[in-house]
mmCIF file of C-alpha atoms and ligand atoms in Angstrom:
data_model
loop_
_atom_site.group_PDB
_atom_site.id
_atom_site.type_symbol
_atom_site.label_atom_id
_atom_site.label_comp_id
_atom_site.label_asym_id
_atom_site.label_seq_id
_atom_site.Cartn_x
_atom_site.Cartn_y
_atom_site.Cartn_z
ATOM 1 C CA MET A 1 107.251 -108.229 -84.304
ATOM 2 C CA ASN A 2 110.336 -106.923 -82.547
ATOM 3 C CA ASN A 3 108.836 -108.206 -79.362
ATOM 4 C CA LEU A 4 108.474 -111.634 -81.128
ATOM 5 C CA LYS A 5 112.252 -112.029 -82.484
ATOM 6 C CA GLU A 6 113.609 -111.268 -78.813
ATOM 7 C CA ALA A 7 111.001 -113.385 -77.083
ATOM 8 C CA MET A 8 112.046 -116.230 -79.859
ATOM 9 C CA ASN A 9 115.186 -115.914 -79.318
ATOM 10 C CA GLU A 10 115.190 -116.006 -75.542
ATOM 11 C CA ILE A 11 113.472 -119.198 -75.356
ATOM 12 C CA ALA A 12 115.835 -120.542 -78.448
ATOM 13 C CA GLU A 13 118.851 -119.840 -76.233
ATOM 14 C CA MET A 14 117.269 -121.430 -73.148
ATOM 15 C CA VAL A 15 116.272 -124.434 -75.135
ATOM 16 C CA GLU A 16 119.662 -124.702 -76.961
ATOM 17 C CA ALA A 17 121.465 -124.620 -73.346
ATOM 18 C CA GLU A 18 119.226 -127.319 -72.292
ATOM 19 C CA LEU A 19 119.410 -129.720 -75.482
ATOM 20 C CA LYS A 20 123.252 -129.165 -74.585
ATOM 21 C CA GLU A 21 122.878 -130.832 -70.956
ATOM 22 C CA LEU A 22 120.632 -133.593 -71.919
ATOM 23 C CA ILE A 23 122.674 -135.052 -74.773
ATOM 24 C CA PHE A 24 126.209 -134.641 -73.389
ATOM 25 C CA LEU A 25 129.197 -136.446 -75.004
ATOM 26 C CA PRO A 26 130.242 -139.425 -73.000
ATOM 27 C CA GLU A 27 133.903 -140.573 -73.085
ATOM 28 C CA THR A 28 132.990 -143.918 -74.056
ATOM 29 C CA PRO A 29 133.711 -145.805 -77.123
ATOM 30 C CA GLU A 30 129.774 -145.000 -78.516
ATOM 31 C CA ARG A 31 130.378 -141.403 -77.955
ATOM 32 C CA LYS A 32 130.062 -141.142 -81.973
ATOM 33 C CA ILE A 33 126.378 -141.885 -81.779
ATOM 34 C CA LYS A 34 126.291 -138.895 -78.924
ATOM 35 C CA GLU A 35 127.927 -136.745 -81.682
ATOM 36 C CA ALA A 36 125.589 -137.199 -84.305
ATOM 37 C CA MET A 37 122.565 -136.805 -81.897
ATOM 38 C CA ARG A 38 124.054 -133.386 -80.846
ATOM 39 C CA TYR A 39 124.759 -132.442 -84.420
ATOM 40 C CA ALA A 40 121.111 -133.224 -85.637
ATOM 41 C CA VAL A 41 120.013 -130.833 -82.746
ATOM 42 C CA LEU A 42 122.329 -128.621 -82.126
ATOM 43 C CA ASN A 43 122.509 -127.116 -86.063
ATOM 44 C CA GLY A 44 120.115 -124.181 -85.627
ATOM 45 C CA GLY A 45 116.083 -124.339 -86.449
ATOM 46 C CA LYS A 46 113.950 -122.011 -85.816
ATOM 47 C CA ARG A 47 112.741 -123.996 -82.254
ATOM 48 C CA LEU A 48 109.276 -123.179 -83.027
ATOM 49 C CA ARG A 49 107.637 -125.875 -81.130
ATOM 50 C CA PRO A 50 109.802 -125.145 -78.029
ATOM 51 C CA PHE A 51 108.628 -121.673 -78.568
ATOM 52 C CA LEU A 52 105.172 -122.797 -78.692
ATOM 53 C CA LEU A 53 104.914 -125.042 -75.705
ATOM 54 C CA ILE A 54 106.925 -122.656 -73.451
ATOM 55 C CA THR A 55 104.890 -119.398 -74.151
ATOM 56 C CA CYS A 56 101.397 -121.662 -73.723
ATOM 57 C CA ALA A 57 102.662 -123.079 -70.289
ATOM 58 C CA ARG A 58 104.005 -119.318 -69.411
ATOM 59 C CA LEU A 59 99.625 -118.837 -69.923
ATOM 60 C CA PHE A 60 99.392 -120.768 -66.917
ATOM 61 C CA ASN A 61 102.207 -119.808 -64.976
ATOM 62 C CA VAL A 62 104.380 -122.728 -65.240
ATOM 63 C CA ASP A 63 107.997 -122.333 -64.174
ATOM 64 C CA ASP A 64 109.944 -122.273 -67.285
ATOM 65 C CA SER A 65 112.490 -124.769 -65.359
ATOM 66 C CA LEU A 66 109.945 -127.488 -65.989
ATOM 67 C CA SER A 67 108.791 -126.652 -69.634
ATOM 68 C CA VAL A 68 112.024 -126.099 -71.553
ATOM 69 C CA ARG A 69 112.518 -129.662 -70.159
ATOM 70 C CA ALA A 70 109.329 -130.834 -72.363
ATOM 71 C CA ALA A 71 110.302 -128.366 -75.209
ATOM 72 C CA ALA A 72 113.529 -129.882 -75.387
ATOM 73 C CA ALA A 73 111.887 -133.490 -75.438
ATOM 74 C CA LEU A 74 109.376 -131.911 -78.287
ATOM 75 C CA GLU A 75 112.641 -130.309 -80.291
ATOM 76 C CA ILE A 76 114.804 -133.769 -79.944
ATOM 77 C CA LEU A 77 111.676 -135.734 -81.354
ATOM 78 C CA HIS A 78 111.245 -133.201 -84.097
ATOM 79 C CA SER A 79 115.003 -133.700 -84.633
ATOM 80 C CA TYR A 80 114.434 -137.166 -85.239
ATOM 81 C CA SER A 81 111.774 -136.920 -87.682
ATOM 82 C CA LEU A 82 114.030 -134.704 -90.210
ATOM 83 C CA VAL A 83 117.133 -137.011 -89.507
ATOM 84 C CA HIS A 84 114.915 -139.800 -90.960
ATOM 85 C CA ASP A 85 113.055 -137.781 -93.245
ATOM 86 C CA ASP A 86 116.579 -136.592 -95.195
ATOM 87 C CA LEU A 87 117.514 -140.347 -95.487
ATOM 88 C CA PRO A 88 117.966 -141.854 -99.154
ATOM 89 C CA ALA A 89 114.844 -144.203 -98.449
ATOM 90 C CA MET A 90 112.576 -141.046 -97.668
ATOM 91 C CA ASP A 91 113.603 -137.698 -99.144
ATOM 92 C CA ASN A 92 117.386 -138.333 -99.947
ATOM 93 C CA ASP A 93 118.319 -134.614 -98.823
ATOM 94 C CA ASP A 94 121.935 -133.720 -98.608
ATOM 95 C CA LEU A 95 121.221 -130.431 -97.074
ATOM 96 C CA ARG A 96 118.831 -129.365 -93.800
ATOM 97 C CA ARG A 97 119.417 -126.132 -91.742
ATOM 98 C CA GLY A 98 122.061 -125.491 -94.476
ATOM 99 C CA LEU A 99 124.253 -128.085 -93.337
ATOM 100 C CA PRO A 100 125.025 -131.614 -94.691
ATOM 101 C CA THR A 101 122.193 -133.954 -93.565
ATOM 102 C CA VAL A 102 123.523 -136.201 -90.578
ATOM 103 C CA HIS A 103 123.384 -139.462 -93.328
ATOM 104 C CA LYS A 104 126.162 -137.197 -95.205
ATOM 105 C CA LYS A 105 128.125 -135.687 -92.474
ATOM 106 C CA TYR A 106 128.446 -139.345 -90.800
ATOM 107 C CA ASP A 107 127.158 -142.270 -92.714
ATOM 108 C CA GLU A 108 123.191 -143.663 -92.892
ATOM 109 C CA ALA A 109 123.796 -146.651 -90.446
ATOM 110 C CA THR A 110 124.635 -143.887 -87.759
ATOM 111 C CA ALA A 111 121.800 -141.292 -88.889
ATOM 112 C CA ILE A 112 119.260 -144.266 -88.414
ATOM 113 C CA LEU A 113 120.529 -145.139 -84.815
ATOM 114 C CA ALA A 114 121.126 -141.068 -84.052
ATOM 115 C CA GLY A 115 116.988 -140.787 -84.844
ATOM 116 C CA ASP A 116 115.978 -143.847 -83.026
ATOM 117 C CA GLY A 117 118.201 -142.377 -80.100
ATOM 118 C CA LEU A 118 116.724 -139.273 -80.234
ATOM 119 C CA LEU A 119 113.228 -140.637 -80.481
ATOM 120 C CA THR A 120 113.845 -142.543 -77.193
ATOM 121 C CA LYS A 121 115.524 -139.631 -75.733
ATOM 122 C CA ALA A 122 112.582 -137.661 -75.876
ATOM 123 C CA PHE A 123 110.345 -140.085 -74.170
ATOM 124 C CA GLU A 124 113.229 -140.502 -71.119
ATOM 125 C CA ILE A 125 113.074 -136.825 -70.301
ATOM 126 C CA LEU A 126 109.238 -136.641 -70.159
ATOM 127 C CA SER A 127 108.873 -139.346 -68.067
ATOM 128 C CA ASP A 128 111.555 -137.861 -65.595
ATOM 129 C CA LYS A 129 110.206 -136.383 -62.313
ATOM 130 C CA LYS A 130 112.344 -133.304 -63.081
ATOM 131 C CA THR A 131 109.886 -132.399 -66.076
ATOM 132 C CA HIS A 132 106.726 -132.115 -63.671
ATOM 133 C CA PRO A 133 106.013 -133.370 -59.906
ATOM 134 C CA ASP A 134 102.949 -134.832 -60.647
ATOM 135 C CA ALA A 135 103.053 -138.287 -62.420
ATOM 136 C CA ASN A 136 99.648 -138.109 -63.895
ATOM 137 C CA VAL A 137 100.683 -135.240 -65.943
ATOM 138 C CA ARG A 138 104.181 -136.546 -67.130
ATOM 139 C CA CYS A 139 102.060 -139.819 -68.239
ATOM 140 C CA ARG A 140 99.667 -137.698 -70.093
ATOM 141 C CA LEU A 141 103.005 -135.651 -71.607
ATOM 142 C CA VAL A 142 104.332 -139.064 -72.779
ATOM 143 C CA ASN A 143 100.810 -140.642 -73.934
ATOM 144 C CA ASP A 144 100.112 -137.669 -75.875
ATOM 145 C CA LEU A 145 103.526 -137.171 -77.758
ATOM 146 C CA ALA A 146 103.464 -141.197 -78.719
ATOM 147 C CA LEU A 147 99.906 -140.420 -80.284
ATOM 148 C CA ALA A 148 101.084 -137.540 -81.957
ATOM 149 C CA ALA A 149 104.304 -138.969 -83.400
ATOM 150 C CA GLY A 150 103.363 -142.793 -84.014
ATOM 151 C CA GLY A 151 101.264 -144.594 -86.205
ATOM 152 C CA ARG A 152 98.018 -142.524 -85.550
ATOM 153 C CA GLY A 153 100.307 -139.294 -86.018
ATOM 154 C CA MET A 154 103.158 -138.048 -87.620
ATOM 155 C CA VAL A 155 104.210 -141.230 -88.850
ATOM 156 C CA ALA A 156 100.897 -141.788 -90.327
ATOM 157 C CA GLY A 157 101.240 -138.619 -91.992
ATOM 158 C CA GLN A 158 104.632 -139.317 -93.540
ATOM 159 C CA MET A 159 103.703 -142.968 -94.837
ATOM 160 C CA LEU A 160 100.649 -140.847 -96.603
ATOM 161 C CA ASP A 161 103.053 -138.595 -98.065
ATOM 162 C CA LEU A 162 105.405 -141.830 -99.373
ATOM 163 C CA LEU A 163 102.385 -143.138 -100.795
ATOM 164 C CA ALA A 164 101.349 -139.698 -102.348
ATOM 165 C CA ALA A 165 104.858 -139.857 -104.647
ATOM 166 C CA GLU A 166 102.708 -142.603 -106.261
ATOM 167 C CA LEU A 167 99.288 -141.135 -106.589
ATOM 168 C CA SER A 168 99.023 -138.288 -109.465
ATOM 169 C CA GLU A 169 96.009 -136.875 -108.169
ATOM 170 C CA MET A 170 95.351 -136.072 -104.625
ATOM 171 C CA THR A 171 92.180 -133.988 -103.406
ATOM 172 C CA LEU A 172 92.320 -130.908 -100.987
ATOM 173 C CA ALA A 173 90.625 -133.241 -98.163
ATOM 174 C CA GLU A 174 93.309 -135.577 -98.810
ATOM 175 C CA ILE A 175 96.098 -132.971 -98.808
ATOM 176 C CA THR A 176 95.051 -131.531 -95.233
ATOM 177 C CA ARG A 177 94.644 -134.621 -93.661
ATOM 178 C CA LEU A 178 98.183 -135.956 -94.421
ATOM 179 C CA GLN A 179 99.851 -132.707 -93.426
ATOM 180 C CA GLN A 180 97.534 -132.588 -90.255
ATOM 181 C CA LEU A 181 98.742 -135.698 -89.347
ATOM 182 C CA LYS A 182 102.722 -135.196 -90.423
ATOM 183 C CA THR A 183 103.495 -131.617 -89.278
ATOM 184 C CA GLY A 184 100.362 -130.441 -88.045
ATOM 185 C CA ARG A 185 100.229 -133.182 -84.880
ATOM 186 C CA LEU A 186 103.454 -132.100 -83.431
ATOM 187 C CA ILE A 187 102.876 -128.459 -83.509
ATOM 188 C CA SER A 188 99.390 -129.241 -81.915
ATOM 189 C CA TYR A 189 101.436 -131.202 -78.996
ATOM 190 C CA ALA A 190 103.417 -128.093 -78.473
ATOM 191 C CA CYS A 191 100.477 -126.076 -77.503
ATOM 192 C CA GLU A 192 98.717 -128.671 -75.879
ATOM 193 C CA ALA A 193 101.569 -130.047 -73.522
ATOM 194 C CA GLY A 194 101.704 -126.240 -72.229
ATOM 195 C CA ALA A 195 98.276 -126.572 -71.206
ATOM 196 C CA VAL A 196 98.659 -129.716 -70.211
ATOM 197 C CA MET A 197 101.416 -128.798 -67.730
ATOM 198 C CA GLY A 198 99.459 -125.822 -66.499
ATOM 199 C CA GLY A 199 96.091 -127.889 -65.557
ATOM 200 C CA ALA A 200 94.464 -126.237 -67.910
ATOM 201 C CA SER A 201 90.341 -126.387 -67.788
ATOM 202 C CA ARG A 202 89.034 -128.421 -70.739
ATOM 203 C CA SER A 203 87.300 -125.437 -72.424
ATOM 204 C CA THR A 204 90.697 -123.536 -72.290
ATOM 205 C CA PHE A 205 92.315 -126.584 -73.285
ATOM 206 C CA MET A 206 90.176 -126.716 -76.725
ATOM 207 C CA HIS A 207 90.800 -123.388 -77.259
ATOM 208 C CA LEU A 208 94.712 -123.722 -77.609
ATOM 209 C CA LYS A 209 94.101 -126.860 -79.407
ATOM 210 C CA ALA A 210 91.913 -125.269 -82.096
ATOM 211 C CA TYR A 211 94.359 -122.582 -82.561
ATOM 212 C CA ALA A 212 97.313 -124.566 -82.677
ATOM 213 C CA ARG A 213 95.358 -126.513 -85.436
ATOM 214 C CA ASP A 214 94.886 -123.931 -87.486
ATOM 215 C CA ILE A 215 98.298 -122.551 -87.277
ATOM 216 C CA GLY A 216 99.638 -126.129 -88.227
ATOM 217 C CA LEU A 217 97.750 -126.049 -91.248
ATOM 218 C CA ALA A 218 99.024 -122.526 -92.129
ATOM 219 C CA PHE A 219 102.737 -123.605 -91.309
ATOM 220 C CA GLN A 220 102.558 -126.258 -94.178
ATOM 221 C CA ILE A 221 100.938 -123.939 -96.457
ATOM 222 C CA ALA A 222 103.799 -121.600 -96.007
ATOM 223 C CA ASP A 223 106.082 -124.572 -96.402
ATOM 224 C CA ASP A 224 104.329 -125.190 -100.005
ATOM 225 C CA ILE A 225 104.423 -121.656 -100.609
ATOM 226 C CA LEU A 226 108.368 -121.485 -99.880
ATOM 227 C CA ASP A 227 109.184 -124.682 -101.625
ATOM 228 C CA VAL A 228 107.984 -122.535 -104.856
ATOM 229 C CA THR A 229 109.263 -118.922 -103.848
ATOM 230 C CA GLY A 230 111.577 -119.493 -101.364
ATOM 231 C CA ASP A 231 115.526 -118.582 -101.565
ATOM 232 C CA GLU A 232 117.518 -121.897 -100.843
ATOM 233 C CA LYS A 233 120.180 -120.139 -99.070
ATOM 234 C CA ALA A 234 117.892 -119.012 -96.588
ATOM 235 C CA VAL A 235 115.585 -121.792 -95.983
ATOM 236 C CA GLY A 236 118.357 -124.310 -95.826
ATOM 237 C CA LYS A 237 117.358 -126.929 -98.250
ATOM 238 C CA ALA A 238 116.595 -127.869 -101.655
ATOM 239 C CA LEU A 239 113.732 -126.429 -102.979
ATOM 240 C CA GLY A 240 111.095 -127.122 -106.004
ATOM 241 C CA LYS A 241 111.197 -130.951 -104.825
ATOM 242 C CA ASP A 242 107.635 -131.534 -104.635
ATOM 243 C CA LYS A 243 107.095 -129.874 -108.094
ATOM 244 C CA ASP A 244 109.691 -131.867 -109.403
ATOM 245 C CA HIS A 245 108.448 -135.252 -108.335
ATOM 246 C CA GLY A 246 105.066 -134.339 -109.172
ATOM 247 C CA LYS A 247 103.393 -134.286 -105.731
ATOM 248 C CA ALA A 248 100.019 -132.586 -104.969
ATOM 249 C CA THR A 249 100.602 -129.765 -102.648
ATOM 250 C CA PHE A 250 98.558 -126.852 -101.422
ATOM 251 C CA VAL A 251 100.096 -124.431 -104.089
ATOM 252 C CA SER A 252 99.665 -127.085 -106.952
ATOM 253 C CA LEU A 253 95.940 -127.545 -105.853
ATOM 254 C CA LEU A 254 94.888 -124.102 -105.097
ATOM 255 C CA GLY A 255 97.108 -121.726 -106.777
ATOM 256 C CA LEU A 256 99.748 -119.262 -105.163
ATOM 257 C CA GLU A 257 97.366 -116.604 -104.660
ATOM 258 C CA GLU A 258 94.459 -118.812 -103.286
ATOM 259 C CA ALA A 259 97.359 -120.360 -101.086
ATOM 260 C CA LYS A 260 98.285 -117.345 -99.762
ATOM 261 C CA GLN A 261 94.910 -116.218 -98.628
ATOM 262 C CA LYS A 262 94.005 -119.718 -97.151
ATOM 263 C CA ALA A 263 96.969 -119.544 -95.158
ATOM 264 C CA GLN A 264 96.066 -116.022 -94.014
ATOM 265 C CA ASP A 265 92.260 -117.100 -93.140
ATOM 266 C CA LEU A 266 93.736 -119.833 -91.115
ATOM 267 C CA VAL A 267 95.822 -117.194 -89.030
ATOM 268 C CA GLU A 268 92.874 -114.930 -88.403
ATOM 269 C CA GLN A 269 90.449 -118.110 -87.383
ATOM 270 C CA ALA A 270 93.699 -119.218 -85.098
ATOM 271 C CA CYS A 271 93.636 -115.973 -83.558
ATOM 272 C CA SER A 272 90.098 -116.126 -82.701
ATOM 273 C CA ASN A 273 90.702 -118.582 -80.475
ATOM 274 C CA LEU A 274 93.002 -116.829 -78.132
ATOM 275 C CA ASP A 275 90.402 -114.491 -76.975
ATOM 276 C CA ILE A 276 89.798 -116.036 -73.921
ATOM 277 C CA PHE A 277 93.277 -115.007 -73.051
ATOM 278 C CA GLY A 278 93.022 -111.437 -74.048
ATOM 279 C CA GLU A 279 96.297 -109.496 -74.313
ATOM 280 C CA ARG A 280 98.234 -112.021 -72.534
ATOM 281 C CA ALA A 281 98.481 -114.244 -75.801
ATOM 282 C CA TYR A 282 99.875 -111.179 -77.880
ATOM 283 C CA LEU A 283 103.156 -113.647 -78.643
ATOM 284 C CA LEU A 284 100.893 -116.204 -79.878
ATOM 285 C CA ARG A 285 99.477 -113.842 -81.988
ATOM 286 C CA ASP A 286 102.773 -112.605 -83.406
ATOM 287 C CA VAL A 287 103.752 -115.770 -83.899
ATOM 288 C CA ALA A 288 101.064 -116.880 -86.229
ATOM 289 C CA LYS A 289 101.362 -113.996 -88.285
ATOM 290 C CA TYR A 290 105.256 -114.801 -88.492
ATOM 291 C CA ILE A 291 104.416 -118.519 -89.640
ATOM 292 C CA ILE A 292 103.141 -117.566 -92.838
ATOM 293 C CA GLU A 293 105.481 -114.356 -93.320
ATOM 294 C CA ARG A 294 108.895 -116.432 -92.959
ATOM 295 C CA LYS A 295 111.136 -116.857 -95.124
ATOM 296 C CA SER A 296 112.894 -120.174 -93.739
HETATM 297 C C1 GRG B 1 110.588 -139.688 -90.957
HETATM 298 C C2 GRG B 1 108.530 -140.335 -89.364
HETATM 299 C C3 GRG B 1 108.992 -139.440 -89.931
HETATM 300 C C4 GRG B 1 108.506 -138.393 -90.000
HETATM 301 C C5 GRG B 1 109.067 -136.957 -90.718
HETATM 302 C C6 GRG B 1 108.090 -133.842 -90.196
HETATM 303 C C7 GRG B 1 108.630 -135.124 -91.222
HETATM 304 C C8 GRG B 1 107.632 -136.135 -90.775
HETATM 305 C C9 GRG B 1 109.232 -134.437 -92.406
HETATM 306 C C10 GRG B 1 109.755 -133.309 -92.685
HETATM 307 C C11 GRG B 1 109.621 -132.882 -94.321
HETATM 308 C C12 GRG B 1 109.141 -131.639 -94.283
HETATM 309 C C13 GRG B 1 110.490 -130.646 -94.955
HETATM 310 C C14 GRG B 1 108.079 -130.843 -93.952
HETATM 311 C C15 GRG B 1 107.589 -129.919 -93.939
HETATM 312 C C16 GRG B 1 107.088 -128.947 -92.563
HETATM 313 C C17 GRG B 1 108.321 -129.140 -91.835
HETATM 314 C C18 GRG B 1 108.320 -129.736 -90.559
HETATM 315 C C19 GRG B 1 109.235 -128.315 -91.532
HETATM 316 C C20 GRG B 1 110.493 -128.441 -90.726
HETATM 317 O O1 GRG B 1 109.947 -127.952 -89.886
HETATM 318 P P1 GRG B 1 110.770 -126.509 -89.097
HETATM 319 O O2 GRG B 1 110.272 -125.469 -90.422
HETATM 320 O O3 GRG B 1 112.376 -126.889 -89.158
HETATM 321 O O4 GRG B 1 110.269 -126.093 -88.065
HETATM 322 P P2 GRG B 1 113.607 -126.158 -88.389
HETATM 323 O O5 GRG B 1 114.702 -126.705 -88.964
HETATM 324 O O6 GRG B 1 113.368 -124.462 -88.166
HETATM 325 O O7 GRG B 1 112.962 -126.845 -86.903
#
C-alpha cells in the first residue's frame, strides 16, 4: 500500500500543478469567478479519478503530459458536480473537504456560475490539440464525457437521487442503478479515457470498463458505510444525512456487515478483470482495495 500512497501523491501533485495552470487568475473585473473556480478545484480532494485515468493511460504507454490534461479536465468536471450538489437547492451543505462550500465562501450565484465555468472548462481542455494529437481520440474523449456526465449519466443519477428523497422504499436494483449513474459513470470514464487515449483494443477496453464498473459501485458502498461509521473531521463533510433524510442506501438495505461484504466481493471481481495486464496493473489492484478501506 505504501507504493500506492506514493503513486497517488505523485499524481495528485502533477494534477494540482496542471489545474493551477489551466485555471489562471486574470487581472480583469470578472476575476472573482476564476477565484471561485480555483477554490472549488484546489481545495484538496483525493484526486481518485485523475489517479485512475493516468494509471490506466500508463498501461498503454500514454505520455503523462497528455493524460494529465484529460485527468485535470475530469477533476474539474467532478468539482463542478460537487459545487452544484452542495447548493441549497440540492444537498445544502456548508462543508466540503473540510472547508466552507463554494456558496458559503462566496454566494449562491457565484457558486452556480463557478460550476458552469468548470463544466465547460472540462470540454475546452479535452477538445484542445494539446490533450491528444489525434482528433478522433479528442472527439471520443469529449463525447464519452458528455455521455457520462449528462442526462444519461451523472445528471440522471442526481435527478434520481432528488426523487429518491420523496420515495420511502427503493429496491437494491434501483439504488444500484442510481449510484451507477451518479458516481459510477465518472469513475468508469476515468478508466475508459486512459484506454481510449492509448488506443486500447476492444477486449482490453472492455476489461477495464468491467473493472471500473465494479470499483465504482464499491466506492459508493464505501461512501454509504462512511456516512454511518466515518469521522466527520476525516471525511470533511457532514455525515449521517442519508439516515436523517430517510434515504435508502446500501447500508440501510443490506445492513452494515452485508454492505461491507458486498464491497469486498466487488473489489475481488474488479481485480479479476485485471488479469490480462498481469503485474503491470498492481496499482489498480491496490487502489481498488484502498477504495473500500479509505477513511475519507
Ligand atoms: C450536481 C449534476 C450534479 C451531480 C452531483 C457526484 C454528485 C452528483 C454528488 C456528490 C454527492 C456525493 C457526496 C456522492 C457520494 C460519492 C461522491 C461522488 C463523493 C465525492 O467524491 P470523492 O470522495 O471526493 O472522490 P473528493 O473530495 O476526494 O474529490
